[in-house]
Every structure is written in structure tokens, then in C-alpha cells.
PDB file of C-alpha atoms in Angstrom:
ATOM      1  CA  MET L 420      42.049 137.993  59.355  1.00  0.00           C
ATOM      2  CA  SER L 421      42.998 140.199  62.266  1.00  0.00           C
ATOM      3  CA  ASP L 422      40.945 140.494  65.436  1.00  0.00           C
ATOM      4  CA  ALA L 423      40.064 144.048  64.526  1.00  0.00           C
ATOM      5  CA  THR L 424      38.128 142.972  61.419  1.00  0.00           C
ATOM      6  CA  ARG L 425      36.604 139.728  62.807  1.00  0.00           C
ATOM      7  CA  LEU L 426      32.815 139.812  63.185  1.00  0.00           C
ATOM      8  CA  SER L 427      31.547 138.187  66.388  1.00  0.00           C
ATOM      9  CA  VAL L 428      29.104 135.274  66.129  1.00  0.00           C
ATOM     10  CA  LEU L 429      25.803 136.522  67.388  1.00  0.00           C
ATOM     11  CA  LYS L 430      23.840 134.125  69.569  1.00  0.00           C
ATOM     12  CA  THR L 431      20.494 132.893  68.272  1.00  0.00           C
ATOM     13  CA  TYR L 432      18.151 132.542  71.296  1.00  0.00           C
ATOM     14  CA  LYS L 433      15.442 129.812  71.155  1.00  0.00           C
ATOM     15  CA  LEU L 434      12.707 128.449  73.354  1.00  0.00           C
ATOM     16  CA  TYR L 435      13.322 125.316  75.439  1.00  0.00           C
ATOM     17  CA  VAL L 436      10.304 122.907  75.103  1.00  0.00           C
ATOM     18  CA  GLY L 437      10.406 119.140  75.702  1.00  0.00           C
ATOM     19  CA  GLY L 438      14.184 119.077  75.916  1.00  0.00           C
ATOM     20  CA  LYS L 439      14.550 120.704  72.441  1.00  0.00           C
ATOM     21  CA  PHE L 440      15.154 124.194  71.190  1.00  0.00           C
ATOM     22  CA  PRO L 441      12.347 125.228  68.782  1.00  0.00           C
ATOM     23  CA  ARG L 442      11.844 128.652  67.392  1.00  0.00           C
ATOM     24  CA  SER L 443       8.509 130.100  68.101  1.00  0.00           C
ATOM     25  CA  GLU L 444       5.758 128.357  66.158  1.00  0.00           C
ATOM     26  CA  SER L 445       4.721 131.885  65.001  1.00  0.00           C
ATOM     27  CA  GLY L 446       8.162 132.753  63.602  1.00  0.00           C
ATOM     28  CA  ARG L 447       7.968 136.036  65.530  1.00  0.00           C
ATOM     29  CA  VAL L 448      10.775 137.633  67.497  1.00  0.00           C
ATOM     30  CA  TYR L 449      11.098 140.850  69.590  1.00  0.00           C
ATOM     31  CA  GLU L 450      14.049 143.016  70.381  1.00  0.00           C
ATOM     32  CA  VAL L 451      15.631 142.748  73.755  1.00  0.00           C
ATOM     33  CA  THR L 452      17.594 145.791  74.887  1.00  0.00           C
ATOM     34  CA  ASP L 453      19.951 146.590  77.844  1.00  0.00           C
ATOM     35  CA  SER L 454      19.199 149.089  80.580  1.00  0.00           C
ATOM     36  CA  GLN L 455      20.416 151.896  78.233  1.00  0.00           C
ATOM     37  CA  GLY L 456      18.162 150.894  75.408  1.00  0.00           C
ATOM     38  CA  ASN L 457      20.951 149.260  73.288  1.00  0.00           C
ATOM     39  CA  TRP L 458      20.034 146.218  71.301  1.00  0.00           C
ATOM     40  CA  LEU L 459      21.183 142.897  72.768  1.00  0.00           C
ATOM     41  CA  ALA L 460      19.423 140.168  70.789  1.00  0.00           C
ATOM     42  CA  ASN L 461      16.198 139.037  69.274  1.00  0.00           C
ATOM     43  CA  ALA L 462      14.136 136.744  71.506  1.00  0.00           C
ATOM     44  CA  PRO L 463      11.388 134.394  70.342  1.00  0.00           C
ATOM     45  CA  LEU L 464       7.889 135.775  70.685  1.00  0.00           C
ATOM     46  CA  SER L 465       5.985 132.737  71.929  1.00  0.00           C
ATOM     47  CA  SER L 466       2.448 132.053  70.789  1.00  0.00           C
ATOM     48  CA  ARG L 467      -0.441 130.282  72.342  1.00  0.00           C
ATOM     49  CA  LYS L 468       0.500 127.206  70.326  1.00  0.00           C
ATOM     50  CA  ASP L 469       3.950 127.202  71.952  1.00  0.00           C
ATOM     51  CA  ALA L 470       2.261 127.425  75.361  1.00  0.00           C
ATOM     52  CA  ARG L 471       0.064 124.416  74.545  1.00  0.00           C
ATOM     53  CA  ASP L 472       3.138 122.501  73.267  1.00  0.00           C
ATOM     54  CA  ALA L 473       4.892 123.209  76.484  1.00  0.00           C
ATOM     55  CA  VAL L 474       1.995 121.853  78.532  1.00  0.00           C
ATOM     56  CA  VAL L 475       2.027 118.595  76.486  1.00  0.00           C
ATOM     57  CA  ALA L 476       5.756 118.279  77.100  1.00  0.00           C
ATOM     58  CA  ALA L 477       5.420 118.941  80.834  1.00  0.00           C
ATOM     59  CA  ARG L 478       2.621 116.453  81.276  1.00  0.00           C
ATOM     60  CA  LYS L 479       4.555 113.751  79.387  1.00  0.00           C
ATOM     61  CA  ALA L 480       7.552 114.291  81.656  1.00  0.00           C
ATOM     62  CA  PHE L 481       5.531 114.398  84.902  1.00  0.00           C
ATOM     63  CA  GLY L 482       5.128 110.636  85.468  1.00  0.00           C
ATOM     64  CA  GLY L 483       8.836 109.900  85.320  1.00  0.00           C
ATOM     65  CA  TRP L 484      10.004 112.944  87.205  1.00  0.00           C
ATOM     66  CA  SER L 485       7.479 112.629  90.043  1.00  0.00           C
ATOM     67  CA  GLY L 486       8.169 108.878  90.245  1.00  0.00           C
ATOM     68  CA  ALA L 487      11.935 109.380  90.614  1.00  0.00           C
ATOM     69  CA  THR L 488      13.295 109.135  94.097  1.00  0.00           C
ATOM     70  CA  ALA L 489      13.772 112.352  96.062  1.00  0.00           C
ATOM     71  CA  TYR L 490      17.425 111.598  96.375  1.00  0.00           C
ATOM     72  CA  ASN L 491      17.725 111.282  92.564  1.00  0.00           C
ATOM     73  CA  ARG L 492      15.943 114.588  92.087  1.00  0.00           C
ATOM     74  CA  GLY L 493      18.452 116.186  94.468  1.00  0.00           C
ATOM     75  CA  GLN L 494      21.337 114.772  92.414  1.00  0.00           C
ATOM     76  CA  VAL L 495      19.854 116.244  89.268  1.00  0.00           C
ATOM     77  CA  LEU L 496      19.416 119.741  90.842  1.00  0.00           C
ATOM     78  CA  TYR L 497      22.987 119.639  92.082  1.00  0.00           C
ATOM     79  CA  ARG L 498      24.089 118.761  88.567  1.00  0.00           C
ATOM     80  CA  VAL L 499      22.370 121.894  87.263  1.00  0.00           C
ATOM     81  CA  ALA L 500      24.473 123.916  89.789  1.00  0.00           C
ATOM     82  CA  GLU L 501      27.637 122.194  88.543  1.00  0.00           C
ATOM     83  CA  MET L 502      26.808 123.073  84.948  1.00  0.00           C
ATOM     84  CA  LEU L 503      25.915 126.634  85.831  1.00  0.00           C
ATOM     85  CA  GLU L 504      29.227 127.016  87.601  1.00  0.00           C
ATOM     86  CA  GLY L 505      31.051 125.979  84.415  1.00  0.00           C
ATOM     87  CA  ARG L 506      29.202 128.725  82.451  1.00  0.00           C
ATOM     88  CA  ARG L 507      29.426 131.307  85.143  1.00  0.00           C
ATOM     89  CA  GLY L 508      31.166 133.948  82.983  1.00  0.00           C
ATOM     90  CA  GLN L 509      28.441 133.891  80.346  1.00  0.00           C
ATOM     91  CA  PHE L 510      25.680 134.391  82.832  1.00  0.00           C
ATOM     92  CA  VAL L 511      27.537 137.177  84.551  1.00  0.00           C
ATOM     93  CA  ARG L 512      27.724 139.063  81.284  1.00  0.00           C
ATOM     94  CA  GLU L 513      24.035 138.396  80.457  1.00  0.00           C
ATOM     95  CA  VAL L 514      22.796 139.453  83.835  1.00  0.00           C
ATOM     96  CA  ALA L 515      24.977 142.540  83.861  1.00  0.00           C
ATOM     97  CA  ALA L 516      23.626 143.593  80.462  1.00  0.00           C
ATOM     98  CA  ALA L 517      20.004 142.679  81.315  1.00  0.00           C
ATOM     99  CA  GLU L 518      19.812 144.485  84.591  1.00  0.00           C
ATOM    100  CA  GLY L 519      22.420 147.283  84.173  1.00  0.00           C
ATOM    101  CA  LEU L 520      24.492 145.912  86.949  1.00  0.00           C
ATOM    102  CA  SER L 521      28.269 146.133  87.482  1.00  0.00           C
ATOM    103  CA  LYS L 522      30.241 143.041  86.794  1.00  0.00           C
ATOM    104  CA  SER L 523      30.756 142.454  90.522  1.00  0.00           C
ATOM    105  CA  LYS L 524      27.068 142.785  91.374  1.00  0.00           C
ATOM    106  CA  ALA L 525      26.025 140.562  88.458  1.00  0.00           C
ATOM    107  CA  ALA L 526      28.577 137.953  89.610  1.00  0.00           C
ATOM    108  CA  ALA L 527      27.061 138.086  93.134  1.00  0.00           C
ATOM    109  CA  GLN L 528      23.635 137.367  91.626  1.00  0.00           C
ATOM    110  CA  VAL L 529      24.856 134.490  89.537  1.00  0.00           C
ATOM    111  CA  ASP L 530      26.677 132.987  92.458  1.00  0.00           C
ATOM    112  CA  ALA L 531      23.625 133.275  94.583  1.00  0.00           C
ATOM    113  CA  ALA L 532      21.575 131.582  91.786  1.00  0.00           C
ATOM    114  CA  ILE L 533      24.016 128.666  91.693  1.00  0.00           C
ATOM    115  CA  ASP L 534      23.866 128.324  95.487  1.00  0.00           C
ATOM    116  CA  ARG L 535      20.074 128.420  95.311  1.00  0.00           C
ATOM    117  CA  TRP L 536      20.098 125.226  93.115  1.00  0.00           C
ATOM    118  CA  VAL L 537      22.280 123.584  95.692  1.00  0.00           C
ATOM    119  CA  TRP L 538      20.016 124.706  98.505  1.00  0.00           C
ATOM    120  CA  TYR L 539      16.966 123.234  96.957  1.00  0.00           C
ATOM    121  CA  ALA L 540      18.887 120.071  95.977  1.00  0.00           C
ATOM    122  CA  GLY L 541      19.433 119.470  99.701  1.00  0.00           C
ATOM    123  CA  TRP L 542      15.704 119.839 100.432  1.00  0.00           C
ATOM    124  CA  THR L 543      14.430 117.204  97.974  1.00  0.00           C
ATOM    125  CA  ASP L 544      14.697 114.256 100.415  1.00  0.00           C
ATOM    126  CA  LYS L 545      13.878 116.281 103.521  1.00  0.00           C
ATOM    127  CA  ILE L 546      10.657 118.115 102.742  1.00  0.00           C
ATOM    128  CA  ALA L 547       8.465 115.051 103.187  1.00  0.00           C
ATOM    129  CA  GLN L 548       9.682 114.696 106.779  1.00  0.00           C
ATOM    130  CA  VAL L 549       8.877 118.336 107.454  1.00  0.00           C
ATOM    131  CA  VAL L 550       5.308 118.365 106.046  1.00  0.00           C
ATOM    132  CA  GLY L 551       4.374 114.686 106.486  1.00  0.00           C
ATOM    133  CA  GLY L 552       4.229 112.312 109.435  1.00  0.00           C
ATOM    134  CA  ALA L 553       2.064 110.269 111.657  1.00  0.00           C
ATOM    135  CA  ASN L 554      -1.155 111.756 112.911  1.00  0.00           C
ATOM    136  CA  PRO L 555      -2.862 111.004 116.250  1.00  0.00           C
ATOM    137  CA  VAL L 556      -6.392 109.484 115.820  1.00  0.00           C
ATOM    138  CA  ALA L 557      -9.065 108.205 118.283  1.00  0.00           C
ATOM    139  CA  GLY L 558      -9.151 104.553 117.192  1.00  0.00           C
ATOM    140  CA  PRO L 559      -7.056 101.454 116.360  1.00  0.00           C
ATOM    141  CA  TYR L 560      -5.530 102.988 113.217  1.00  0.00           C
ATOM    142  CA  PHE L 561      -2.202 104.187 111.838  1.00  0.00           C
ATOM    143  CA  ASN L 562      -2.833 107.484 110.215  1.00  0.00           C
ATOM    144  CA  LEU L 563       0.043 108.688 107.955  1.00  0.00           C
ATOM    145  CA  SER L 564       0.305 111.863 105.822  1.00  0.00           C
ATOM    146  CA  SER L 565       2.766 112.229 102.984  1.00  0.00           C
ATOM    147  CA  PRO L 566       3.279 114.947 100.359  1.00  0.00           C
ATOM    148  CA  GLU L 567       2.835 114.452  96.625  1.00  0.00           C
ATOM    149  CA  PRO L 568       3.497 116.824  93.752  1.00  0.00           C
ATOM    150  CA  THR L 569       0.578 118.798  92.387  1.00  0.00           C
ATOM    151  CA  GLY L 570       1.437 118.196  88.702  1.00  0.00           C
ATOM    152  CA  VAL L 571       2.123 120.627  85.893  1.00  0.00           C
ATOM    153  CA  VAL L 572       2.864 124.143  87.189  1.00  0.00           C
ATOM    154  CA  ALA L 573       2.851 127.289  85.119  1.00  0.00           C
ATOM    155  CA  VAL L 574       5.475 129.838  86.492  1.00  0.00           C
ATOM    156  CA  LEU L 575       5.573 133.488  85.698  1.00  0.00           C
ATOM    157  CA  ALA L 576       9.144 134.478  86.404  1.00  0.00           C
ATOM    158  CA  PRO L 577       9.821 137.807  88.151  1.00  0.00           C
ATOM    159  CA  GLN L 578      10.138 140.727  85.803  1.00  0.00           C
ATOM    160  CA  GLU L 579      13.092 142.048  87.895  1.00  0.00           C
ATOM    161  CA  SER L 580      15.925 139.967  89.333  1.00  0.00           C
ATOM    162  CA  SER L 581      15.901 138.186  86.009  1.00  0.00           C
ATOM    163  CA  PHE L 582      18.159 135.330  87.037  1.00  0.00           C
ATOM    164  CA  LEU L 583      18.226 134.891  90.833  1.00  0.00           C
ATOM    165  CA  GLY L 584      14.454 135.453  90.895  1.00  0.00           C
ATOM    166  CA  LEU L 585      13.999 133.017  87.993  1.00  0.00           C
ATOM    167  CA  VAL L 586      15.925 130.285  89.690  1.00  0.00           C
ATOM    168  CA  SER L 587      14.142 130.964  92.985  1.00  0.00           C
ATOM    169  CA  VAL L 588      10.747 130.190  91.433  1.00  0.00           C
ATOM    170  CA  ILE L 589      11.743 127.266  89.204  1.00  0.00           C
ATOM    171  CA  ALA L 590      13.896 125.163  91.600  1.00  0.00           C
ATOM    172  CA  PRO L 591      11.236 124.666  94.344  1.00  0.00           C
ATOM    173  CA  VAL L 592       8.653 123.574  91.780  1.00  0.00           C
ATOM    174  CA  ILE L 593      10.785 120.785  90.334  1.00  0.00           C
ATOM    175  CA  ALA L 594      12.501 119.893  93.623  1.00  0.00           C
ATOM    176  CA  THR L 595       9.187 118.489  94.851  1.00  0.00           C
ATOM    177  CA  GLY L 596       8.474 116.421  91.657  1.00  0.00           C
ATOM    178  CA  ASN L 597       6.345 118.862  89.656  1.00  0.00           C
ATOM    179  CA  THR L 598       7.041 119.830  86.055  1.00  0.00           C
ATOM    180  CA  ALA L 599       7.046 123.443  84.946  1.00  0.00           C
ATOM    181  CA  ILE L 600       6.243 125.809  82.108  1.00  0.00           C
ATOM    182  CA  VAL L 601       8.205 128.976  82.776  1.00  0.00           C
ATOM    183  CA  ILE L 602       7.429 132.381  81.198  1.00  0.00           C
ATOM    184  CA  ALA L 603      10.682 134.309  81.215  1.00  0.00           C
ATOM    185  CA  SER L 604      10.819 138.004  82.203  1.00  0.00           C
ATOM    186  CA  GLU L 605       9.390 139.893  79.278  1.00  0.00           C
ATOM    187  CA  LYS L 606      11.985 142.683  79.609  1.00  0.00           C
ATOM    188  CA  SER L 607      15.046 140.430  80.346  1.00  0.00           C
ATOM    189  CA  PRO L 608      14.461 136.990  78.919  1.00  0.00           C
ATOM    190  CA  LEU L 609      18.001 136.153  77.769  1.00  0.00           C
ATOM    191  CA  PRO L 610      19.267 134.581  81.067  1.00  0.00           C
ATOM    192  CA  ALA L 611      16.233 132.377  81.232  1.00  0.00           C
ATOM    193  CA  LEU L 612      16.713 131.215  77.577  1.00  0.00           C
ATOM    194  CA  SER L 613      20.303 130.497  78.341  1.00  0.00           C
ATOM    195  CA  LEU L 614      19.320 128.521  81.412  1.00  0.00           C
ATOM    196  CA  GLY L 615      17.474 126.152  79.058  1.00  0.00           C
ATOM    197  CA  GLU L 616      20.836 125.298  77.484  1.00  0.00           C
ATOM    198  CA  VAL L 617      22.201 124.489  80.969  1.00  0.00           C
ATOM    199  CA  LEU L 618      19.176 122.312  81.721  1.00  0.00           C
ATOM    200  CA  ALA L 619      19.523 120.451  78.453  1.00  0.00           C
ATOM    201  CA  THR L 620      23.165 119.574  79.273  1.00  0.00           C
ATOM    202  CA  SER L 621      22.468 118.461  82.786  1.00  0.00           C
ATOM    203  CA  ASP L 622      20.716 115.279  83.813  1.00  0.00           C
ATOM    204  CA  LEU L 623      17.176 116.927  83.869  1.00  0.00           C
ATOM    205  CA  PRO L 624      14.865 114.929  81.693  1.00  0.00           C
ATOM    206  CA  GLY L 625      13.373 116.807  78.769  1.00  0.00           C
ATOM    207  CA  GLY L 626       9.932 118.380  79.542  1.00  0.00           C
ATOM    208  CA  VAL L 627      10.534 118.776  83.229  1.00  0.00           C
ATOM    209  CA  VAL L 628      11.241 122.561  82.663  1.00  0.00           C
ATOM    210  CA  ASN L 629      10.050 124.326  79.536  1.00  0.00           C
ATOM    211  CA  VAL L 630      11.030 127.988  78.962  1.00  0.00           C
ATOM    212  CA  LEU L 631       8.944 130.438  76.863  1.00  0.00           C
ATOM    213  CA  SER L 632       9.766 134.044  76.141  1.00  0.00           C
ATOM    214  CA  GLY L 633       7.530 136.826  74.774  1.00  0.00           C
ATOM    215  CA  ARG L 634       4.608 138.896  76.017  1.00  0.00           C
ATOM    216  CA  THR L 635       3.833 137.653  79.526  1.00  0.00           C
ATOM    217  CA  ALA L 636       0.082 138.384  79.326  1.00  0.00           C
ATOM    218  CA  GLU L 637      -0.233 136.700  75.886  1.00  0.00           C
ATOM    219  CA  ILE L 638       1.409 133.507  77.001  1.00  0.00           C
ATOM    220  CA  ALA L 639      -0.032 133.305  80.563  1.00  0.00           C
ATOM    221  CA  ALA L 640      -3.668 133.593  79.514  1.00  0.00           C
ATOM    222  CA  PRO L 641      -3.916 130.202  77.773  1.00  0.00           C
ATOM    223  CA  LEU L 642      -1.851 128.587  80.486  1.00  0.00           C
ATOM    224  CA  ALA L 643      -4.123 129.894  83.287  1.00  0.00           C
ATOM    225  CA  ALA L 644      -7.223 128.506  81.455  1.00  0.00           C
ATOM    226  CA  HIS L 645      -5.586 125.244  80.315  1.00  0.00           C
ATOM    227  CA  GLN L 646      -7.418 122.234  81.761  1.00  0.00           C
ATOM    228  CA  ASP L 647      -4.162 120.230  82.034  1.00  0.00           C
ATOM    229  CA  VAL L 648      -2.253 122.787  84.111  1.00  0.00           C
ATOM    230  CA  ASN L 649      -2.682 122.147  87.774  1.00  0.00           C
ATOM    231  CA  ALA L 650      -1.143 125.262  89.356  1.00  0.00           C
ATOM    232  CA  ILE L 651       0.169 128.684  88.540  1.00  0.00           C
ATOM    233  CA  ASP L 652       2.772 130.852  90.300  1.00  0.00           C
ATOM    234  CA  LEU L 653       1.957 134.585  89.554  1.00  0.00           C
ATOM    235  CA  ALA L 654       5.298 135.893  90.742  1.00  0.00           C
ATOM    236  CA  GLY L 655       5.874 137.924  87.494  1.00  0.00           C
ATOM    237  CA  ALA L 656       2.335 139.289  87.138  1.00  0.00           C
ATOM    238  CA  ASP L 657       1.243 142.806  87.970  1.00  0.00           C
ATOM    239  CA  GLU L 658      -1.934 143.361  89.922  1.00  0.00           C
ATOM    240  CA  ALA L 659      -4.312 143.613  86.899  1.00  0.00           C
ATOM    241  CA  LEU L 660      -2.888 140.557  85.170  1.00  0.00           C
ATOM    242  CA  ALA L 661      -2.775 138.487  88.399  1.00  0.00           C
ATOM    243  CA  LYS L 662      -6.469 139.120  88.935  1.00  0.00           C
ATOM    244  CA  GLU L 663      -7.345 138.170  85.376  1.00  0.00           C
ATOM    245  CA  LEU L 664      -5.299 134.987  85.547  1.00  0.00           C
ATOM    246  CA  GLU L 665      -6.658 133.968  88.916  1.00  0.00           C
ATOM    247  CA  ILE L 666     -10.184 134.153  87.486  1.00  0.00           C
ATOM    248  CA  ALA L 667      -9.208 132.045  84.532  1.00  0.00           C
ATOM    249  CA  ALA L 668      -7.459 129.512  86.818  1.00  0.00           C
ATOM    250  CA  ALA L 669     -10.660 128.957  88.777  1.00  0.00           C
ATOM    251  CA  ASP L 670     -12.171 127.058  85.855  1.00  0.00           C
ATOM    252  CA  ASN L 671     -10.443 123.834  86.884  1.00  0.00           C
ATOM    253  CA  LEU L 672      -9.593 124.705  90.481  1.00  0.00           C
ATOM    254  CA  LYS L 673      -5.907 125.326  89.972  1.00  0.00           C
ATOM    255  CA  ARG L 674      -3.628 126.056  92.912  1.00  0.00           C
ATOM    256  CA  VAL L 675      -2.736 129.697  92.644  1.00  0.00           C
ATOM    257  CA  LEU L 676       0.315 131.326  94.347  1.00  0.00           C
ATOM    258  CA  ARG L 677      -0.439 135.036  94.374  1.00  0.00           C
ATOM    259  CA  PRO L 678       2.323 137.575  93.700  1.00  0.00           C
ATOM    260  CA  GLN L 679       3.898 139.072  96.855  1.00  0.00           C
ATOM    261  CA  PRO L 680       6.995 141.205  97.610  1.00  0.00           C
ATOM    262  CA  VAL L 681       9.970 138.877  97.827  1.00  0.00           C
ATOM    263  CA  ASP L 682      13.590 139.544  98.606  1.00  0.00           C
ATOM    264  CA  TYR L 683      15.166 136.883  96.359  1.00  0.00           C
ATOM    265  CA  SER L 684      18.609 137.505  97.884  1.00  0.00           C
ATOM    266  CA  ALA L 685      17.356 136.324 101.315  1.00  0.00           C
ATOM    267  CA  THR L 686      17.539 132.552 102.193  1.00  0.00           C
ATOM    268  CA  PRO L 687      14.175 131.115 101.130  1.00  0.00           C
ATOM    269  CA  GLY L 688      11.897 129.174 103.363  1.00  0.00           C
ATOM    270  CA  THR L 689       9.835 126.107 102.363  1.00  0.00           C
ATOM    271  CA  GLU L 690       6.792 128.071 101.248  1.00  0.00           C
ATOM    272  CA  ARG L 691       7.444 127.795  97.513  1.00  0.00           C
ATOM    273  CA  MET L 692       7.831 123.993  97.835  1.00  0.00           C
ATOM    274  CA  THR L 693       4.785 123.375  99.954  1.00  0.00           C
ATOM    275  CA  ALA L 694       2.637 125.681  97.711  1.00  0.00           C
ATOM    276  CA  PHE L 695       2.685 122.946  95.019  1.00  0.00           C
ATOM    277  CA  LEU L 696       2.367 119.794  97.209  1.00  0.00           C
ATOM    278  CA  GLU L 697      -0.789 117.787  97.916  1.00  0.00           C
ATOM    279  CA  THR L 698      -1.135 115.740 101.089  1.00  0.00           C
ATOM    280  CA  LYS L 699      -2.060 112.063 100.824  1.00  0.00           C
ATOM    281  CA  THR L 700      -3.414 110.498 104.029  1.00  0.00           C
ATOM    282  CA  VAL L 701      -3.330 106.750 104.505  1.00  0.00           C
ATOM    283  CA  TRP L 702      -5.373 104.914 107.173  1.00  0.00           C
ATOM    284  CA  HIS L 703      -4.283 101.470 108.224  1.00  0.00           C
ATOM    285  CA  PRO L 704      -6.067  99.391 110.886  1.00  0.00           C
ATOM    286  CA  THR L 705      -4.018  97.885 113.672  1.00  0.00           C
ATOM    287  CA  GLY L 706      -4.614  94.947 115.993  1.00  0.00           C
ATOM    288  CA  SER L 707      -7.662  92.734 115.300  1.00  0.00           C
ATOM    289  CA  LEU L 708      -9.135  94.860 112.469  1.00  0.00           C
ATOM    290  CA  GLY L 709      -6.931  93.052 109.883  1.00  0.00           C
ATOM    291  CA  ALA L 710      -4.233  93.969 107.486  1.00  0.00           C
ATOM    292  CA  SER L 711      -6.196  95.894 104.840  1.00  0.00           C
ATOM    293  CA  GLY L 712      -5.921  99.741 104.746  1.00  0.00           C
ATOM    294  CA  SER L 713      -7.366 102.663 102.826  1.00  0.00           C
ATOM    295  CA  ALA L 714      -6.171 105.975 101.561  1.00  0.00           C
ATOM    296  CA  TYR L 715      -7.699 109.282 100.501  1.00  0.00           C
TER     297      TYR L 715
END
């Protein structure tokens, strides 16, 4: 058969939940088009059941991931960058099609996303020294503060900057030991769904990152109200949706990171890491008070 008559093998995009690639429980899909309105692929249209399954997977993975050493988490994030580098060409094509960019501009975004994984990999064993430390107290005590991950974090990926923005909101969440349920850009979900394939072939344990695609408002609503979700990043929500989700999140006192203008091409600070950290303070008596201590 000549190349002129060969049919290309179209890619079947699936969700990434618990380290596996299920189709949406609902069996629904929706059409994804490029910037000119041309069909690119069918993406899974996630349901509320898919969202609940992702929470179960993220909670199951949290103990092992949060208990790993910071150095080990850094190695895993660096491995993600390595795997992305090997599939760079694929992501350049997907980002170019998703955002209507030239090949050179899409390549710059993909390169920046790969570098972003490396940047956060370097922070995993340093953030504790930045936000923790010894505290001065009036009394014969050691008073030490150290950060701990918040838990399961729902992340609404930015609607624009479908890949660099996506990586910029996922990496800081897992770098600090949290697990994540990520709602991909509704308009441009394909790079996020392909990222699931990269994560599955890296050393990242299944369930640490779970990727859903579909209608952002439909998926985010059950996550915001879910009692086993500890925090939510509203980066990809518009003003009306953000307000609705913040009200729902108040039912179990979730941490909420409100949407704000962000230049994802700029070097990030530590804000997205510290947004999903809790501070544990340990008091330990010194001198004649004995060897027992307490923590809160």
C-alpha cells in the first residue's frame, strides 16, 4: 500500500485516573477543534462519577506520596521532565493545534513546560527550609515549625496556555506531597490527556495525578463540595464559577486558591507551593523540664 492511500491511525484519548486510562463512565465524548474550528479528536466527557473515582484514587495515593522523601519526589518530577523531552515533538504538534500557534512558538511553550518540571523538582527538598524553621519563644522550649502537605487538591487548569499553564498548576501541588485531581482545559484538553500518558510511564505512582476532561463546571461542582477534597485551585474558573465553587468549598473548610492573572511564561515564585501546605509546630522542653514534647 502506498503512503498516498494509507489511513493514519487516529488517537483515542482517555482519562487518567488511578494510574489507568478509563473511558468516561458515562460513555460520552465531545468534539475538540483547533483554533480554526477544524476537528482534532473526541475527548472524554467526564461525569460526576468519574470525579468521585478520581478523589478515591487521589486519597489512596496520598499516604505513600506524602510519606516519600522530598528528595525522592524531586527525582520523580525530574523523571517526568525526561519523559516529556522524549515526546517533545508530539506535544509541539498538539499545543500548536490547540492554541493556533506556529511551530516555533509551540516549541517554546513545550520547552518551558519541560523546564518547569525541572524547576519544581529542584524545590522539593528546599521548600521546607524556606517556610519552616525554629521560632523564638519566651521559655525553656524548642519551638520548631515544618510544612506538611494539605492532602487531596482539585485543580482547574487554565483555559488558555493549555500546556505550560497546566504544568504550572500541577507541578507545585505534587512537589510538596499533595495528590491532585486535574480538570483539563475544556477548550484544549488534548495536551493534558497526553500528559497522563507521560506520567504513567514515569516513576509517578498511580493516583498522585488524575486527569479529567469535559465541562469544567460540571466536573468542578462535585469536587468543590466533596468532603474528601482538602483544597481547590480555581485557576481555570471564570468569575461566576469561581464564586459558586468557593461557596461549595466552604462546607468542609477547604483551602481555596482564587483565580488571578498569571503570566505562566515568567519564572514562578513559591506561592503555588505554599498555598497547599500546612504548618506543624512542635514544642519540646529543654533543660530540667524533661525529654517529653508536644505538637499541634
